[in-house]
Amino acid sequence: MGADNQMTGEQWHPSACILCECNCGIEIQLDGRRFARIRGDKRHPSSAGYTCEKSLRLDHYQNGRHRLTTPLRRRADGEYEEIDWATAIDEIAARLTHVRATYGGDKIFFYGGGGQGNHLGAVYNRALQAALGVRYFSNALAQEKTGEMWVDGKLYGGHTKGDFEHAEAVVFVGKNPWQSHSFPRARPTLREIAKDPARTMIVLDPRRSETAAMADIHLQVRPGTDAWCLATMLAVIVQEDLVDHAFLAEHTIGTEPARAALAEVPIETYAQRCGVPAELIRTAARRIATAGSAAVYEDLGVQQGPNSTLVSYLDKLLWILTGNFGKPGAMFLHSTFAALAGASAGGSGGGDARRVRRTPVTGARIISGLVPCNSIAEEILTDHPDRLRAMWIDSANPAHSLADSGRFRRAMSALEMTVVVDVAFTETARQADYVLPAASQFEKWEMTFFNTEFPRNTVQLRPPVLDPLPGTLAEPEIYARLLRALGAVDSGVIADLTAAAKTGRGEFTTAFFAAVGQVPALLGVAPYLLYETLGATMPERQRGTAAVWGLAQLCAMAYPDAVRRAGHPDGNALFDAIIATPWGVAFTADGWEDVWTYVKRPDRRFTVDIPELTEQLRGLRTAEPFTDGEYPLVLSAGERRAFTANTIYRDPTWRRRDPAGALRVSPYDAQRLGLHDGGLARVTTAAGTAQAVVEISDMMQPGHVSLPNGLGVDHPDHGRVGVAPNELTSVELRDAFAGTPWHKHVPARVEAV
Ligand code: SF4
């Protein structure tokens, strides 16, 4: 599979959309190297043929002038020169070795490791980290999800999701699934809920988003007041005694402090603060508490705004206090094929997991192993002796996606060495000392670790659709070459395991576990070890799948019963099924009674008391707004729209509408500020200023403006179109617990140009 001469004609090639975490199964028909037709793959066990319109334009990612085809090295004058792979690997290995020897491996920072669809390379990236002795890393989750992860860790030690397809009441908090999806077949599911009079959709959002417009109840809060609205809903549930006492008695400990704080909430006062009629909040709260089932989804609208970790806690109290867990239509915990981050912080089970890790310079809290994104530049731009000295960035564009792009660029310049691995010459690559061109996500075996489904959780290892663009390499090969250059594993170990792999899978399994049992340090570089040994027995282009064998073993050890229920007797059988089913396969099967086994505490109860957040909940009484006379508006920087995607779509011609990424303003503000549809406006924040085309939109309420995500990237033919949102954001605006940025709550002012 994958050779160009096989890739023309009527053949449909199974693959996946790489634009959001749903990773819908698709099939691609080729015309030479171009994607001629794309359709949903009905065989995909999760998406079952569904896609949204964004996936149909994936040729804009695959083919275009943005692609890199040779390693680049920055010269002293700032220009880039082409170098061959051998030179690049030798020089990078030598410079990494120098940084490690001079300052220690813990001064080399790693960022990224995959976007929405390419997580296989990250497994090998972690092997390089282990070989170098890296301690600090991060990725985009640390500017979105770490607050929720911290709360999850405290409550039950896992990740929850909702059964939206069957819930009687669904609640979306700062979430617009019509555009941002996040659960399978999002749009048909929303339509089904909207047309069923027995079901209720409740949306908490300052905008009248596409989802809010479909909702039965829209809690249109003032921007940044989500915590007051949620506290009011919970206060209604507590003060009207709508709590599920039997559920709390059987499945939780420590609900009293939160319930006591909620009993004190002044409902009318808080409703006024969030700008929603108290009676509407009461109606929503009563509906959730009395529904046969309810499921809740929070997303970036609240996770990138004030009080975000508290909001995550309140959001989870909504379904915990009403007993909506572990039954059809409610919330569940699930298995995981491979971790996207480290263990969740806090740890419901107690012990070592309660120890707080902090960054070496600023002491920022590290959650799930991830350094807060807003802290990265601060860990570099200082004369502190423990500052970071080098950075490795893989399949990520932090100079565009993290708060205050200017500061991040300065931080990259201050480092002694920076390397970027990517398919394109991104805004981040333009700051790096070395740029290594990766094969695209359709030119190699690839997979995603957004495996969060229930009752059958699925994984898809997709084969390449095309040969790699000449000059590019798949990430597993890039990391293997570097690890060879670093001499990461003794050649005798590799020779012995390769011989075992050539003998048979059973012999290899025994030999591999014996080797890592004898030398536990090999576990850190296990993906590389598998690539060199088991991978040597595979077809050359499939070699990167060797690490999946290791992940399948770990998965079968973690969930032996659930993996067997899905039809896989052991890890080897699971690996074989994954390889043989390119449109995806269920790796675990659970029933509703099994979800309790994922609670980390030995007694399988939720640990509800989180004193820090109960204190913050009480503090809402006196909290001040964040806008002022100089910056009276709230800018949402990075709104998801029909024609926005992440920055892997670099060619602006993919957008059929809203080509320049308009600044959306309410009719009230437009009139007040003298703005016209299609005219120009200047947006100014504490961090910077930008000009944008105006769109007057009923979606926005007075005082709230928005710019889309994914704009403002450089393209060789079209230049830079639209506003790069993080030229306007600040690292100082962040959550007190998790350090997550307030991209959706940037104080701003707007003037007509
Ligand atoms: S829902 Fe997400 S993964 Fe599915 S087609 Fe749309 S953008 Fe792609």
mmCIF file of C-alpha atoms in Angstrom, residues 14-362:
data_model
loop_
_atom_site.group_PDB
_atom_site.id
_atom_site.type_symbol
_atom_site.label_atom_id
_atom_site.label_comp_id
_atom_site.label_asym_id
_atom_site.label_seq_id
_atom_site.Cartn_x
_atom_site.Cartn_y
_atom_site.Cartn_z
ATOM 1 C CA PRO A 14 -8.943 4.352 4.215
ATOM 2 C CA SER A 15 -7.617 7.186 6.357
ATOM 3 C CA ALA A 16 -8.811 9.743 8.910
ATOM 4 C CA CYS A 17 -9.582 13.430 9.071
ATOM 5 C CA ILE A 18 -6.870 15.222 11.018
ATOM 6 C CA LEU A 19 -8.633 18.498 11.799
ATOM 7 C CA CYS A 20 -10.267 17.792 15.162
ATOM 8 C CA GLU A 21 -10.115 15.173 17.872
ATOM 9 C CA CYS A 22 -13.049 13.215 16.410
ATOM 10 C CA ASN A 23 -10.682 11.962 13.694
ATOM 11 C CA CYS A 24 -13.598 10.802 11.563
ATOM 12 C CA GLY A 25 -12.797 7.872 9.290
ATOM 13 C CA ILE A 26 -12.508 8.944 5.657
ATOM 14 C CA GLU A 27 -11.725 7.383 2.310
ATOM 15 C CA ILE A 28 -9.592 9.186 -0.252
ATOM 16 C CA GLN A 29 -9.523 8.804 -4.004
ATOM 17 C CA LEU A 30 -6.396 10.096 -5.718
ATOM 18 C CA ASP A 31 -5.537 11.851 -8.931
ATOM 19 C CA GLY A 32 -1.767 11.452 -9.009
ATOM 20 C CA ARG A 33 -0.712 12.961 -5.674
ATOM 21 C CA ARG A 34 -3.809 15.112 -5.344
ATOM 22 C CA PHE A 35 -6.836 14.201 -3.259
ATOM 23 C CA ALA A 36 -9.489 14.015 -5.962
ATOM 24 C CA ARG A 37 -12.405 12.890 -3.756
ATOM 25 C CA ILE A 38 -12.930 12.385 -0.037
ATOM 26 C CA ARG A 39 -15.893 10.715 1.653
ATOM 27 C CA GLY A 40 -16.772 9.420 5.107
ATOM 28 C CA ASP A 41 -15.802 5.803 5.755
ATOM 29 C CA LYS A 42 -18.868 3.822 6.831
ATOM 30 C CA ARG A 43 -16.642 1.075 8.238
ATOM 31 C CA HIS A 44 -15.103 3.390 10.828
ATOM 32 C CA PRO A 45 -16.311 2.078 14.206
ATOM 33 C CA SER A 46 -16.850 5.523 15.717
ATOM 34 C CA SER A 47 -17.787 8.010 12.962
ATOM 35 C CA ALA A 48 -19.636 5.423 10.785
ATOM 36 C CA GLY A 49 -19.448 7.478 7.591
ATOM 37 C CA TYR A 50 -20.000 10.915 9.126
ATOM 38 C CA THR A 51 -17.775 13.880 8.312
ATOM 39 C CA CYS A 52 -18.236 17.623 8.358
ATOM 40 C CA GLU A 53 -17.332 19.774 5.362
ATOM 41 C CA LYS A 54 -13.856 20.664 6.640
ATOM 42 C CA SER A 55 -12.377 17.245 5.865
ATOM 43 C CA LEU A 56 -13.257 17.561 2.181
ATOM 44 C CA ARG A 57 -10.505 20.153 1.755
ATOM 45 C CA LEU A 58 -7.628 18.113 3.148
ATOM 46 C CA ASP A 59 -5.756 18.460 -0.136
ATOM 47 C CA HIS A 60 -4.957 21.996 1.078
ATOM 48 C CA TYR A 61 -2.913 20.360 3.845
ATOM 49 C CA GLN A 62 -1.417 17.547 1.793
ATOM 50 C CA ASN A 63 -0.364 19.409 -1.329
ATOM 51 C CA GLY A 64 0.859 22.927 -1.643
ATOM 52 C CA ARG A 65 3.819 25.231 -1.682
ATOM 53 C CA HIS A 66 4.012 25.283 2.112
ATOM 54 C CA ARG A 67 5.637 21.825 2.184
ATOM 55 C CA LEU A 68 9.287 21.494 3.164
ATOM 56 C CA THR A 69 11.457 19.000 1.286
ATOM 57 C CA THR A 70 14.910 19.346 2.808
ATOM 58 C CA PRO A 71 16.437 19.981 6.242
ATOM 59 C CA LEU A 72 17.240 23.637 6.837
ATOM 60 C CA ARG A 73 19.959 25.258 8.941
ATOM 61 C CA ARG A 74 19.907 28.895 9.966
ATOM 62 C CA ARG A 75 22.999 30.869 9.092
ATOM 63 C CA ALA A 76 24.528 33.674 11.159
ATOM 64 C CA ASP A 77 22.770 36.254 8.951
ATOM 65 C CA GLY A 78 19.375 34.743 9.832
ATOM 66 C CA GLU A 79 18.783 33.207 6.401
ATOM 67 C CA TYR A 80 18.285 29.462 5.950
ATOM 68 C CA GLU A 81 20.395 27.086 3.911
ATOM 69 C CA GLU A 82 19.544 23.592 2.755
ATOM 70 C CA ILE A 83 21.552 20.730 4.242
ATOM 71 C CA ASP A 84 21.369 16.977 3.785
ATOM 72 C CA TRP A 85 19.868 14.644 6.372
ATOM 73 C CA ALA A 86 23.192 13.142 7.486
ATOM 74 C CA THR A 87 24.641 16.592 8.208
ATOM 75 C CA ALA A 88 21.491 17.649 10.035
ATOM 76 C CA ILE A 89 21.406 14.560 12.240
ATOM 77 C CA ASP A 90 25.140 14.721 13.043
ATOM 78 C CA GLU A 91 25.101 18.407 13.925
ATOM 79 C CA ILE A 92 21.913 18.237 15.974
ATOM 80 C CA ALA A 93 23.116 15.183 17.900
ATOM 81 C CA ALA A 94 26.420 16.937 18.630
ATOM 82 C CA ARG A 95 24.741 20.142 19.788
ATOM 83 C CA LEU A 96 22.200 18.313 21.962
ATOM 84 C CA THR A 97 25.052 16.363 23.521
ATOM 85 C CA HIS A 98 26.880 19.624 24.206
ATOM 86 C CA VAL A 99 23.845 21.265 25.871
ATOM 87 C CA ARG A 100 23.251 18.165 27.986
ATOM 88 C CA ALA A 101 26.909 17.960 29.034
ATOM 89 C CA THR A 102 27.125 21.684 29.844
ATOM 90 C CA TYR A 103 23.800 22.339 31.582
ATOM 91 C CA GLY A 104 22.055 18.970 32.017
ATOM 92 C CA GLY A 105 19.340 17.214 30.034
ATOM 93 C CA ASP A 106 16.703 18.927 32.157
ATOM 94 C CA LYS A 107 17.565 22.223 30.430
ATOM 95 C CA ILE A 108 16.363 20.850 27.080
ATOM 96 C CA PHE A 109 12.651 21.547 26.719
ATOM 97 C CA PHE A 110 10.315 19.561 24.457
ATOM 98 C CA TYR A 111 7.092 20.985 23.050
ATOM 99 C CA GLY A 112 4.376 19.401 20.929
ATOM 100 C CA GLY A 113 4.486 15.870 19.636
ATOM 101 C CA GLY A 114 1.473 15.828 17.387
ATOM 102 C CA GLY A 115 -1.619 17.798 16.561
ATOM 103 C CA GLN A 116 -5.124 16.484 15.998
ATOM 104 C CA GLY A 117 -4.190 13.357 14.078
ATOM 105 C CA ASN A 118 -0.496 12.518 14.369
ATOM 106 C CA HIS A 119 0.469 11.051 17.695
ATOM 107 C CA LEU A 120 2.542 8.064 16.621
ATOM 108 C CA GLY A 121 5.694 10.146 16.148
ATOM 109 C CA ALA A 122 5.274 11.462 19.693
ATOM 110 C CA VAL A 123 5.966 7.987 21.050
ATOM 111 C CA TYR A 124 9.427 8.126 19.468
ATOM 112 C CA ASN A 125 9.827 11.740 20.563
ATOM 113 C CA ARG A 126 9.430 10.516 24.164
ATOM 114 C CA ALA A 127 12.255 8.030 23.558
ATOM 115 C CA LEU A 128 14.553 10.909 22.564
ATOM 116 C CA GLN A 129 13.492 12.778 25.707
ATOM 117 C CA ALA A 130 14.391 9.761 27.823
ATOM 118 C CA ALA A 131 17.774 9.387 26.145
ATOM 119 C CA LEU A 132 18.599 13.058 26.767
ATOM 120 C CA GLY A 133 17.340 13.112 30.359
ATOM 121 C CA VAL A 134 14.623 15.670 29.583
ATOM 122 C CA ARG A 135 12.364 16.597 32.529
ATOM 123 C CA TYR A 136 10.193 19.414 31.214
ATOM 124 C CA PHE A 137 7.827 19.305 28.291
ATOM 125 C CA SER A 138 4.453 20.588 27.217
ATOM 126 C CA ASN A 139 1.888 20.647 24.460
ATOM 127 C CA ALA A 140 -1.368 22.388 23.530
ATOM 128 C CA LEU A 141 -3.265 20.570 26.284
ATOM 129 C CA ALA A 142 -1.488 22.895 28.717
ATOM 130 C CA GLN A 143 -3.270 25.895 27.270
ATOM 131 C CA GLU A 144 -6.678 24.245 27.312
ATOM 132 C CA LYS A 145 -7.262 21.174 29.422
ATOM 133 C CA THR A 146 -4.872 21.118 32.350
ATOM 134 C CA GLY A 147 -7.300 22.861 34.718
ATOM 135 C CA GLU A 148 -9.901 20.210 33.947
ATOM 136 C CA MET A 149 -7.220 17.499 34.224
ATOM 137 C CA TRP A 150 -6.262 18.771 37.676
ATOM 138 C CA VAL A 151 -9.898 18.634 38.816
ATOM 139 C CA ASP A 152 -10.339 15.198 37.207
ATOM 140 C CA GLY A 153 -7.256 13.978 39.052
ATOM 141 C CA LYS A 154 -8.620 15.154 42.382
ATOM 142 C CA LEU A 155 -12.146 13.805 41.858
ATOM 143 C CA TYR A 156 -11.608 10.343 40.401
ATOM 144 C CA GLY A 157 -8.256 10.111 38.588
ATOM 145 C CA GLY A 158 -9.433 9.793 34.981
ATOM 146 C CA HIS A 159 -11.082 11.531 32.037
ATOM 147 C CA THR A 160 -14.862 11.743 31.782
ATOM 148 C CA LYS A 161 -17.089 12.131 28.774
ATOM 149 C CA GLY A 162 -20.860 12.089 28.266
ATOM 150 C CA ASP A 163 -23.310 9.827 26.462
ATOM 151 C CA PHE A 164 -24.781 12.690 24.449
ATOM 152 C CA GLU A 165 -26.506 10.390 21.987
ATOM 153 C CA HIS A 166 -28.836 9.175 24.753
ATOM 154 C CA ALA A 167 -28.888 11.908 27.402
ATOM 155 C CA GLU A 168 -32.263 13.406 28.276
ATOM 156 C CA ALA A 169 -30.611 16.704 29.205
ATOM 157 C CA VAL A 170 -27.369 17.821 27.549
ATOM 158 C CA VAL A 171 -25.407 20.782 28.839
ATOM 159 C CA PHE A 172 -22.720 22.546 26.798
ATOM 160 C CA VAL A 173 -20.576 24.925 28.824
ATOM 161 C CA GLY A 174 -18.467 27.293 26.685
ATOM 162 C CA LYS A 175 -18.829 24.732 23.930
ATOM 163 C CA ASN A 176 -20.207 25.009 20.400
ATOM 164 C CA PRO A 177 -20.177 21.430 19.104
ATOM 165 C CA TRP A 178 -21.785 22.474 15.826
ATOM 166 C CA GLN A 179 -18.389 23.926 14.910
ATOM 167 C CA SER A 180 -15.940 22.261 17.293
ATOM 168 C CA HIS A 181 -17.522 18.762 17.348
ATOM 169 C CA SER A 182 -15.578 16.668 19.960
ATOM 170 C CA PHE A 183 -17.965 13.734 20.034
ATOM 171 C CA PRO A 184 -18.868 11.374 17.188
ATOM 172 C CA ARG A 185 -21.501 12.515 14.688
ATOM 173 C CA ALA A 186 -21.910 15.801 16.555
ATOM 174 C CA ARG A 187 -24.240 17.562 14.119
ATOM 175 C CA PRO A 188 -26.773 14.709 13.633
ATOM 176 C CA THR A 189 -26.789 14.228 17.413
ATOM 177 C CA LEU A 190 -27.500 17.932 17.989
ATOM 178 C CA ARG A 191 -30.324 17.845 15.449
ATOM 179 C CA GLU A 192 -31.855 14.775 17.102
ATOM 180 C CA ILE A 193 -31.774 16.415 20.537
ATOM 181 C CA ALA A 194 -33.201 19.683 19.189
ATOM 182 C CA LYS A 195 -36.200 18.056 17.534
ATOM 183 C CA ASP A 196 -37.074 15.691 20.420
ATOM 184 C CA PRO A 197 -39.516 17.408 22.823
ATOM 185 C CA ALA A 198 -38.607 14.933 25.563
ATOM 186 C CA ARG A 199 -34.976 16.037 25.549
ATOM 187 C CA THR A 200 -33.478 19.376 26.570
ATOM 188 C CA MET A 201 -30.376 21.156 25.301
ATOM 189 C CA ILE A 202 -28.898 23.763 27.641
ATOM 190 C CA VAL A 203 -26.080 25.989 26.401
ATOM 191 C CA LEU A 204 -24.037 28.326 28.569
ATOM 192 C CA ASP A 205 -22.275 30.732 26.215
ATOM 193 C CA PRO A 206 -21.948 34.520 25.926
ATOM 194 C CA ARG A 207 -22.474 34.168 22.170
ATOM 195 C CA ARG A 208 -25.588 33.015 20.410
ATOM 196 C CA SER A 209 -23.514 30.313 18.722
ATOM 197 C CA GLU A 210 -24.919 27.858 16.184
ATOM 198 C CA THR A 211 -25.486 25.382 19.048
ATOM 199 C CA ALA A 212 -26.995 28.030 21.344
ATOM 200 C CA ALA A 213 -29.436 28.919 18.556
ATOM 201 C CA MET A 214 -30.649 25.273 18.588
ATOM 202 C CA ALA A 215 -30.894 25.061 22.379
ATOM 203 C CA ASP A 216 -34.019 24.904 24.523
ATOM 204 C CA ILE A 217 -32.315 27.053 27.142
ATOM 205 C CA HIS A 218 -29.546 29.501 26.308
ATOM 206 C CA LEU A 219 -27.838 30.939 29.375
ATOM 207 C CA GLN A 220 -26.265 33.908 27.624
ATOM 208 C CA VAL A 221 -23.844 34.983 30.301
ATOM 209 C CA ARG A 222 -21.779 38.139 30.243
ATOM 210 C CA PRO A 223 -18.262 37.191 29.032
ATOM 211 C CA GLY A 224 -16.134 35.832 31.879
ATOM 212 C CA THR A 225 -18.996 35.237 34.343
ATOM 213 C CA ASP A 226 -19.481 31.510 33.728
ATOM 214 C CA ALA A 227 -18.446 30.699 37.305
ATOM 215 C CA TRP A 228 -21.254 32.878 38.728
ATOM 216 C CA CYS A 229 -23.833 31.243 36.452
ATOM 217 C CA LEU A 230 -22.704 27.691 37.308
ATOM 218 C CA ALA A 231 -22.548 28.528 41.012
ATOM 219 C CA THR A 232 -26.118 29.802 40.766
ATOM 220 C CA MET A 233 -27.312 26.625 39.036
ATOM 221 C CA LEU A 234 -25.657 24.495 41.711
ATOM 222 C CA ALA A 235 -27.034 26.731 44.453
ATOM 223 C CA VAL A 236 -30.540 26.081 43.124
ATOM 224 C CA ILE A 237 -29.886 22.327 43.208
ATOM 225 C CA VAL A 238 -28.562 22.480 46.781
ATOM 226 C CA GLN A 239 -30.959 25.071 48.180
ATOM 227 C CA GLU A 240 -34.029 23.384 46.650
ATOM 228 C CA ASP A 241 -32.676 19.988 47.766
ATOM 229 C CA LEU A 242 -32.596 18.532 44.262
ATOM 230 C CA VAL A 243 -29.422 16.618 45.165
ATOM 231 C CA ASP A 244 -29.290 12.839 44.494
ATOM 232 C CA HIS A 245 -28.616 11.810 48.088
ATOM 233 C CA ALA A 246 -28.570 8.070 47.407
ATOM 234 C CA PHE A 247 -25.879 8.494 44.713
ATOM 235 C CA LEU A 248 -23.742 10.719 46.927
ATOM 236 C CA ALA A 249 -24.025 8.318 49.881
ATOM 237 C CA GLU A 250 -23.009 5.307 47.819
ATOM 238 C CA HIS A 251 -20.387 6.769 45.500
ATOM 239 C CA THR A 252 -18.744 9.859 46.989
ATOM 240 C CA ILE A 253 -16.919 11.197 50.006
ATOM 241 C CA GLY A 254 -16.476 14.820 51.077
ATOM 242 C CA THR A 255 -19.386 16.608 49.417
ATOM 243 C CA GLU A 256 -20.219 18.641 52.528
ATOM 244 C CA PRO A 257 -17.801 21.602 52.092
ATOM 245 C CA ALA A 258 -18.928 22.286 48.516
ATOM 246 C CA ARG A 259 -22.579 21.900 49.441
ATOM 247 C CA ALA A 260 -22.127 24.278 52.382
ATOM 248 C CA ALA A 261 -20.512 26.893 50.133
ATOM 249 C CA LEU A 262 -23.308 26.521 47.572
ATOM 250 C CA ALA A 263 -25.946 26.854 50.290
ATOM 251 C CA GLU A 264 -24.569 30.352 50.939
ATOM 252 C CA VAL A 265 -24.694 31.536 47.298
ATOM 253 C CA PRO A 266 -26.978 34.591 46.896
ATOM 254 C CA ILE A 267 -28.894 33.405 43.847
ATOM 255 C CA GLU A 268 -30.379 36.728 42.745
ATOM 256 C CA THR A 269 -27.093 38.608 43.178
ATOM 257 C CA TYR A 270 -25.069 36.048 41.222
ATOM 258 C CA ALA A 271 -27.699 35.887 38.470
ATOM 259 C CA GLN A 272 -27.407 39.662 38.096
ATOM 260 C CA ARG A 273 -23.622 39.384 37.966
ATOM 261 C CA CYS A 274 -23.741 36.925 35.066
ATOM 262 C CA GLY A 275 -26.557 38.782 33.318
ATOM 263 C CA VAL A 276 -28.978 35.842 33.085
ATOM 264 C CA PRO A 277 -32.487 36.003 34.601
ATOM 265 C CA ALA A 278 -32.539 34.033 37.865
ATOM 266 C CA GLU A 279 -35.715 32.263 36.814
ATOM 267 C CA LEU A 280 -34.070 30.933 33.635
ATOM 268 C CA ILE A 281 -31.150 29.610 35.681
ATOM 269 C CA ARG A 282 -33.608 27.943 38.078
ATOM 270 C CA THR A 283 -35.407 26.326 35.126
ATOM 271 C CA ALA A 284 -32.122 24.948 33.741
ATOM 272 C CA ALA A 285 -30.969 23.642 37.123
ATOM 273 C CA ARG A 286 -34.298 21.940 37.867
ATOM 274 C CA ARG A 287 -34.325 20.339 34.415
ATOM 275 C CA ILE A 288 -30.843 18.850 34.920
ATOM 276 C CA ALA A 289 -31.692 17.612 38.406
ATOM 277 C CA THR A 290 -34.972 15.973 37.404
ATOM 278 C CA ALA A 291 -33.965 14.515 34.015
ATOM 279 C CA GLY A 292 -33.642 10.746 33.763
ATOM 280 C CA SER A 293 -30.082 11.344 32.553
ATOM 281 C CA ALA A 294 -27.819 14.317 31.926
ATOM 282 C CA ALA A 295 -24.427 14.793 30.283
ATOM 283 C CA VAL A 296 -22.197 17.871 30.407
ATOM 284 C CA TYR A 297 -19.405 19.048 28.074
ATOM 285 C CA GLU A 298 -17.137 21.989 28.822
ATOM 286 C CA ASP A 299 -14.663 23.383 26.321
ATOM 287 C CA LEU A 300 -12.392 26.266 25.411
ATOM 288 C CA GLY A 301 -15.017 28.981 25.897
ATOM 289 C CA VAL A 302 -14.621 28.486 29.637
ATOM 290 C CA GLN A 303 -11.271 26.685 29.757
ATOM 291 C CA GLN A 304 -9.570 29.767 28.307
ATOM 292 C CA GLY A 305 -11.295 32.316 30.511
ATOM 293 C CA PRO A 306 -11.349 33.596 34.098
ATOM 294 C CA ASN A 307 -11.798 31.101 36.945
ATOM 295 C CA SER A 308 -11.389 28.227 34.478
ATOM 296 C CA THR A 309 -10.296 25.562 36.977
ATOM 297 C CA LEU A 310 -13.125 26.542 39.327
ATOM 298 C CA VAL A 311 -15.519 26.373 36.368
ATOM 299 C CA SER A 312 -14.322 22.828 35.628
ATOM 300 C CA TYR A 313 -15.050 21.874 39.235
ATOM 301 C CA LEU A 314 -18.519 23.447 39.194
ATOM 302 C CA ASP A 315 -19.252 21.867 35.843
ATOM 303 C CA LYS A 316 -18.475 18.426 37.291
ATOM 304 C CA LEU A 317 -20.470 19.114 40.451
ATOM 305 C CA LEU A 318 -23.490 19.603 38.171
ATOM 306 C CA TRP A 319 -23.506 15.937 37.196
ATOM 307 C CA ILE A 320 -22.057 14.564 40.435
ATOM 308 C CA LEU A 321 -24.603 16.209 42.765
ATOM 309 C CA THR A 322 -27.415 15.048 40.467
ATOM 310 C CA GLY A 323 -26.105 11.453 40.248
ATOM 311 C CA ASN A 324 -25.459 11.487 36.520
ATOM 312 C CA PHE A 325 -22.611 9.010 36.236
ATOM 313 C CA GLY A 326 -22.436 5.374 35.237
ATOM 314 C CA LYS A 327 -25.808 4.985 33.560
ATOM 315 C CA PRO A 328 -27.105 5.392 29.995
ATOM 316 C CA GLY A 329 -27.235 9.030 28.925
ATOM 317 C CA ALA A 330 -24.892 10.137 31.704
ATOM 318 C CA MET A 331 -21.153 10.606 32.217
ATOM 319 C CA PHE A 332 -18.514 7.859 32.136
ATOM 320 C CA LEU A 333 -14.811 7.207 32.651
ATOM 321 C CA HIS A 334 -13.102 5.277 29.888
ATOM 322 C CA SER A 335 -10.039 3.308 28.835
ATOM 323 C CA THR A 336 -7.097 4.930 27.037
ATOM 324 C CA PHE A 337 -4.983 3.336 24.327
ATOM 325 C CA ALA A 338 -1.991 5.595 25.017
ATOM 326 C CA ALA A 339 -1.549 8.679 27.177
ATOM 327 C CA LEU A 340 -1.337 12.134 25.600
ATOM 328 C CA ALA A 341 0.179 13.519 28.795
ATOM 329 C CA GLY A 342 1.534 12.197 32.073
ATOM 330 C CA ALA A 343 -0.534 10.961 35.008
ATOM 331 C CA SER A 344 -3.181 13.445 36.129
ATOM 332 C CA ALA A 345 -2.126 15.601 39.027
ATOM 333 C CA GLY A 346 -3.673 15.524 42.428
ATOM 334 C CA GLY A 347 -4.508 11.854 42.311
ATOM 335 C CA SER A 348 -7.789 10.658 43.714
ATOM 336 C CA GLY A 349 -5.900 7.729 45.194
ATOM 337 C CA GLY A 350 -3.549 9.906 47.242
ATOM 338 C CA GLY A 351 0.091 8.961 47.852
ATOM 339 C CA ASP A 352 2.837 10.310 45.590
ATOM 340 C CA ALA A 353 0.346 11.617 43.065
ATOM 341 C CA ARG A 354 -0.479 14.417 45.496
ATOM 342 C CA ARG A 355 3.052 15.819 45.272
ATOM 343 C CA VAL A 356 3.010 19.042 43.252
ATOM 344 C CA ARG A 357 5.695 19.366 40.576
ATOM 345 C CA ARG A 358 6.753 22.892 39.705
ATOM 346 C CA THR A 359 8.840 24.541 37.012
ATOM 347 C CA PRO A 360 12.460 25.366 37.941
ATOM 348 C CA VAL A 361 12.446 29.145 37.410
ATOM 349 C CA THR A 362 8.969 30.480 38.155
#
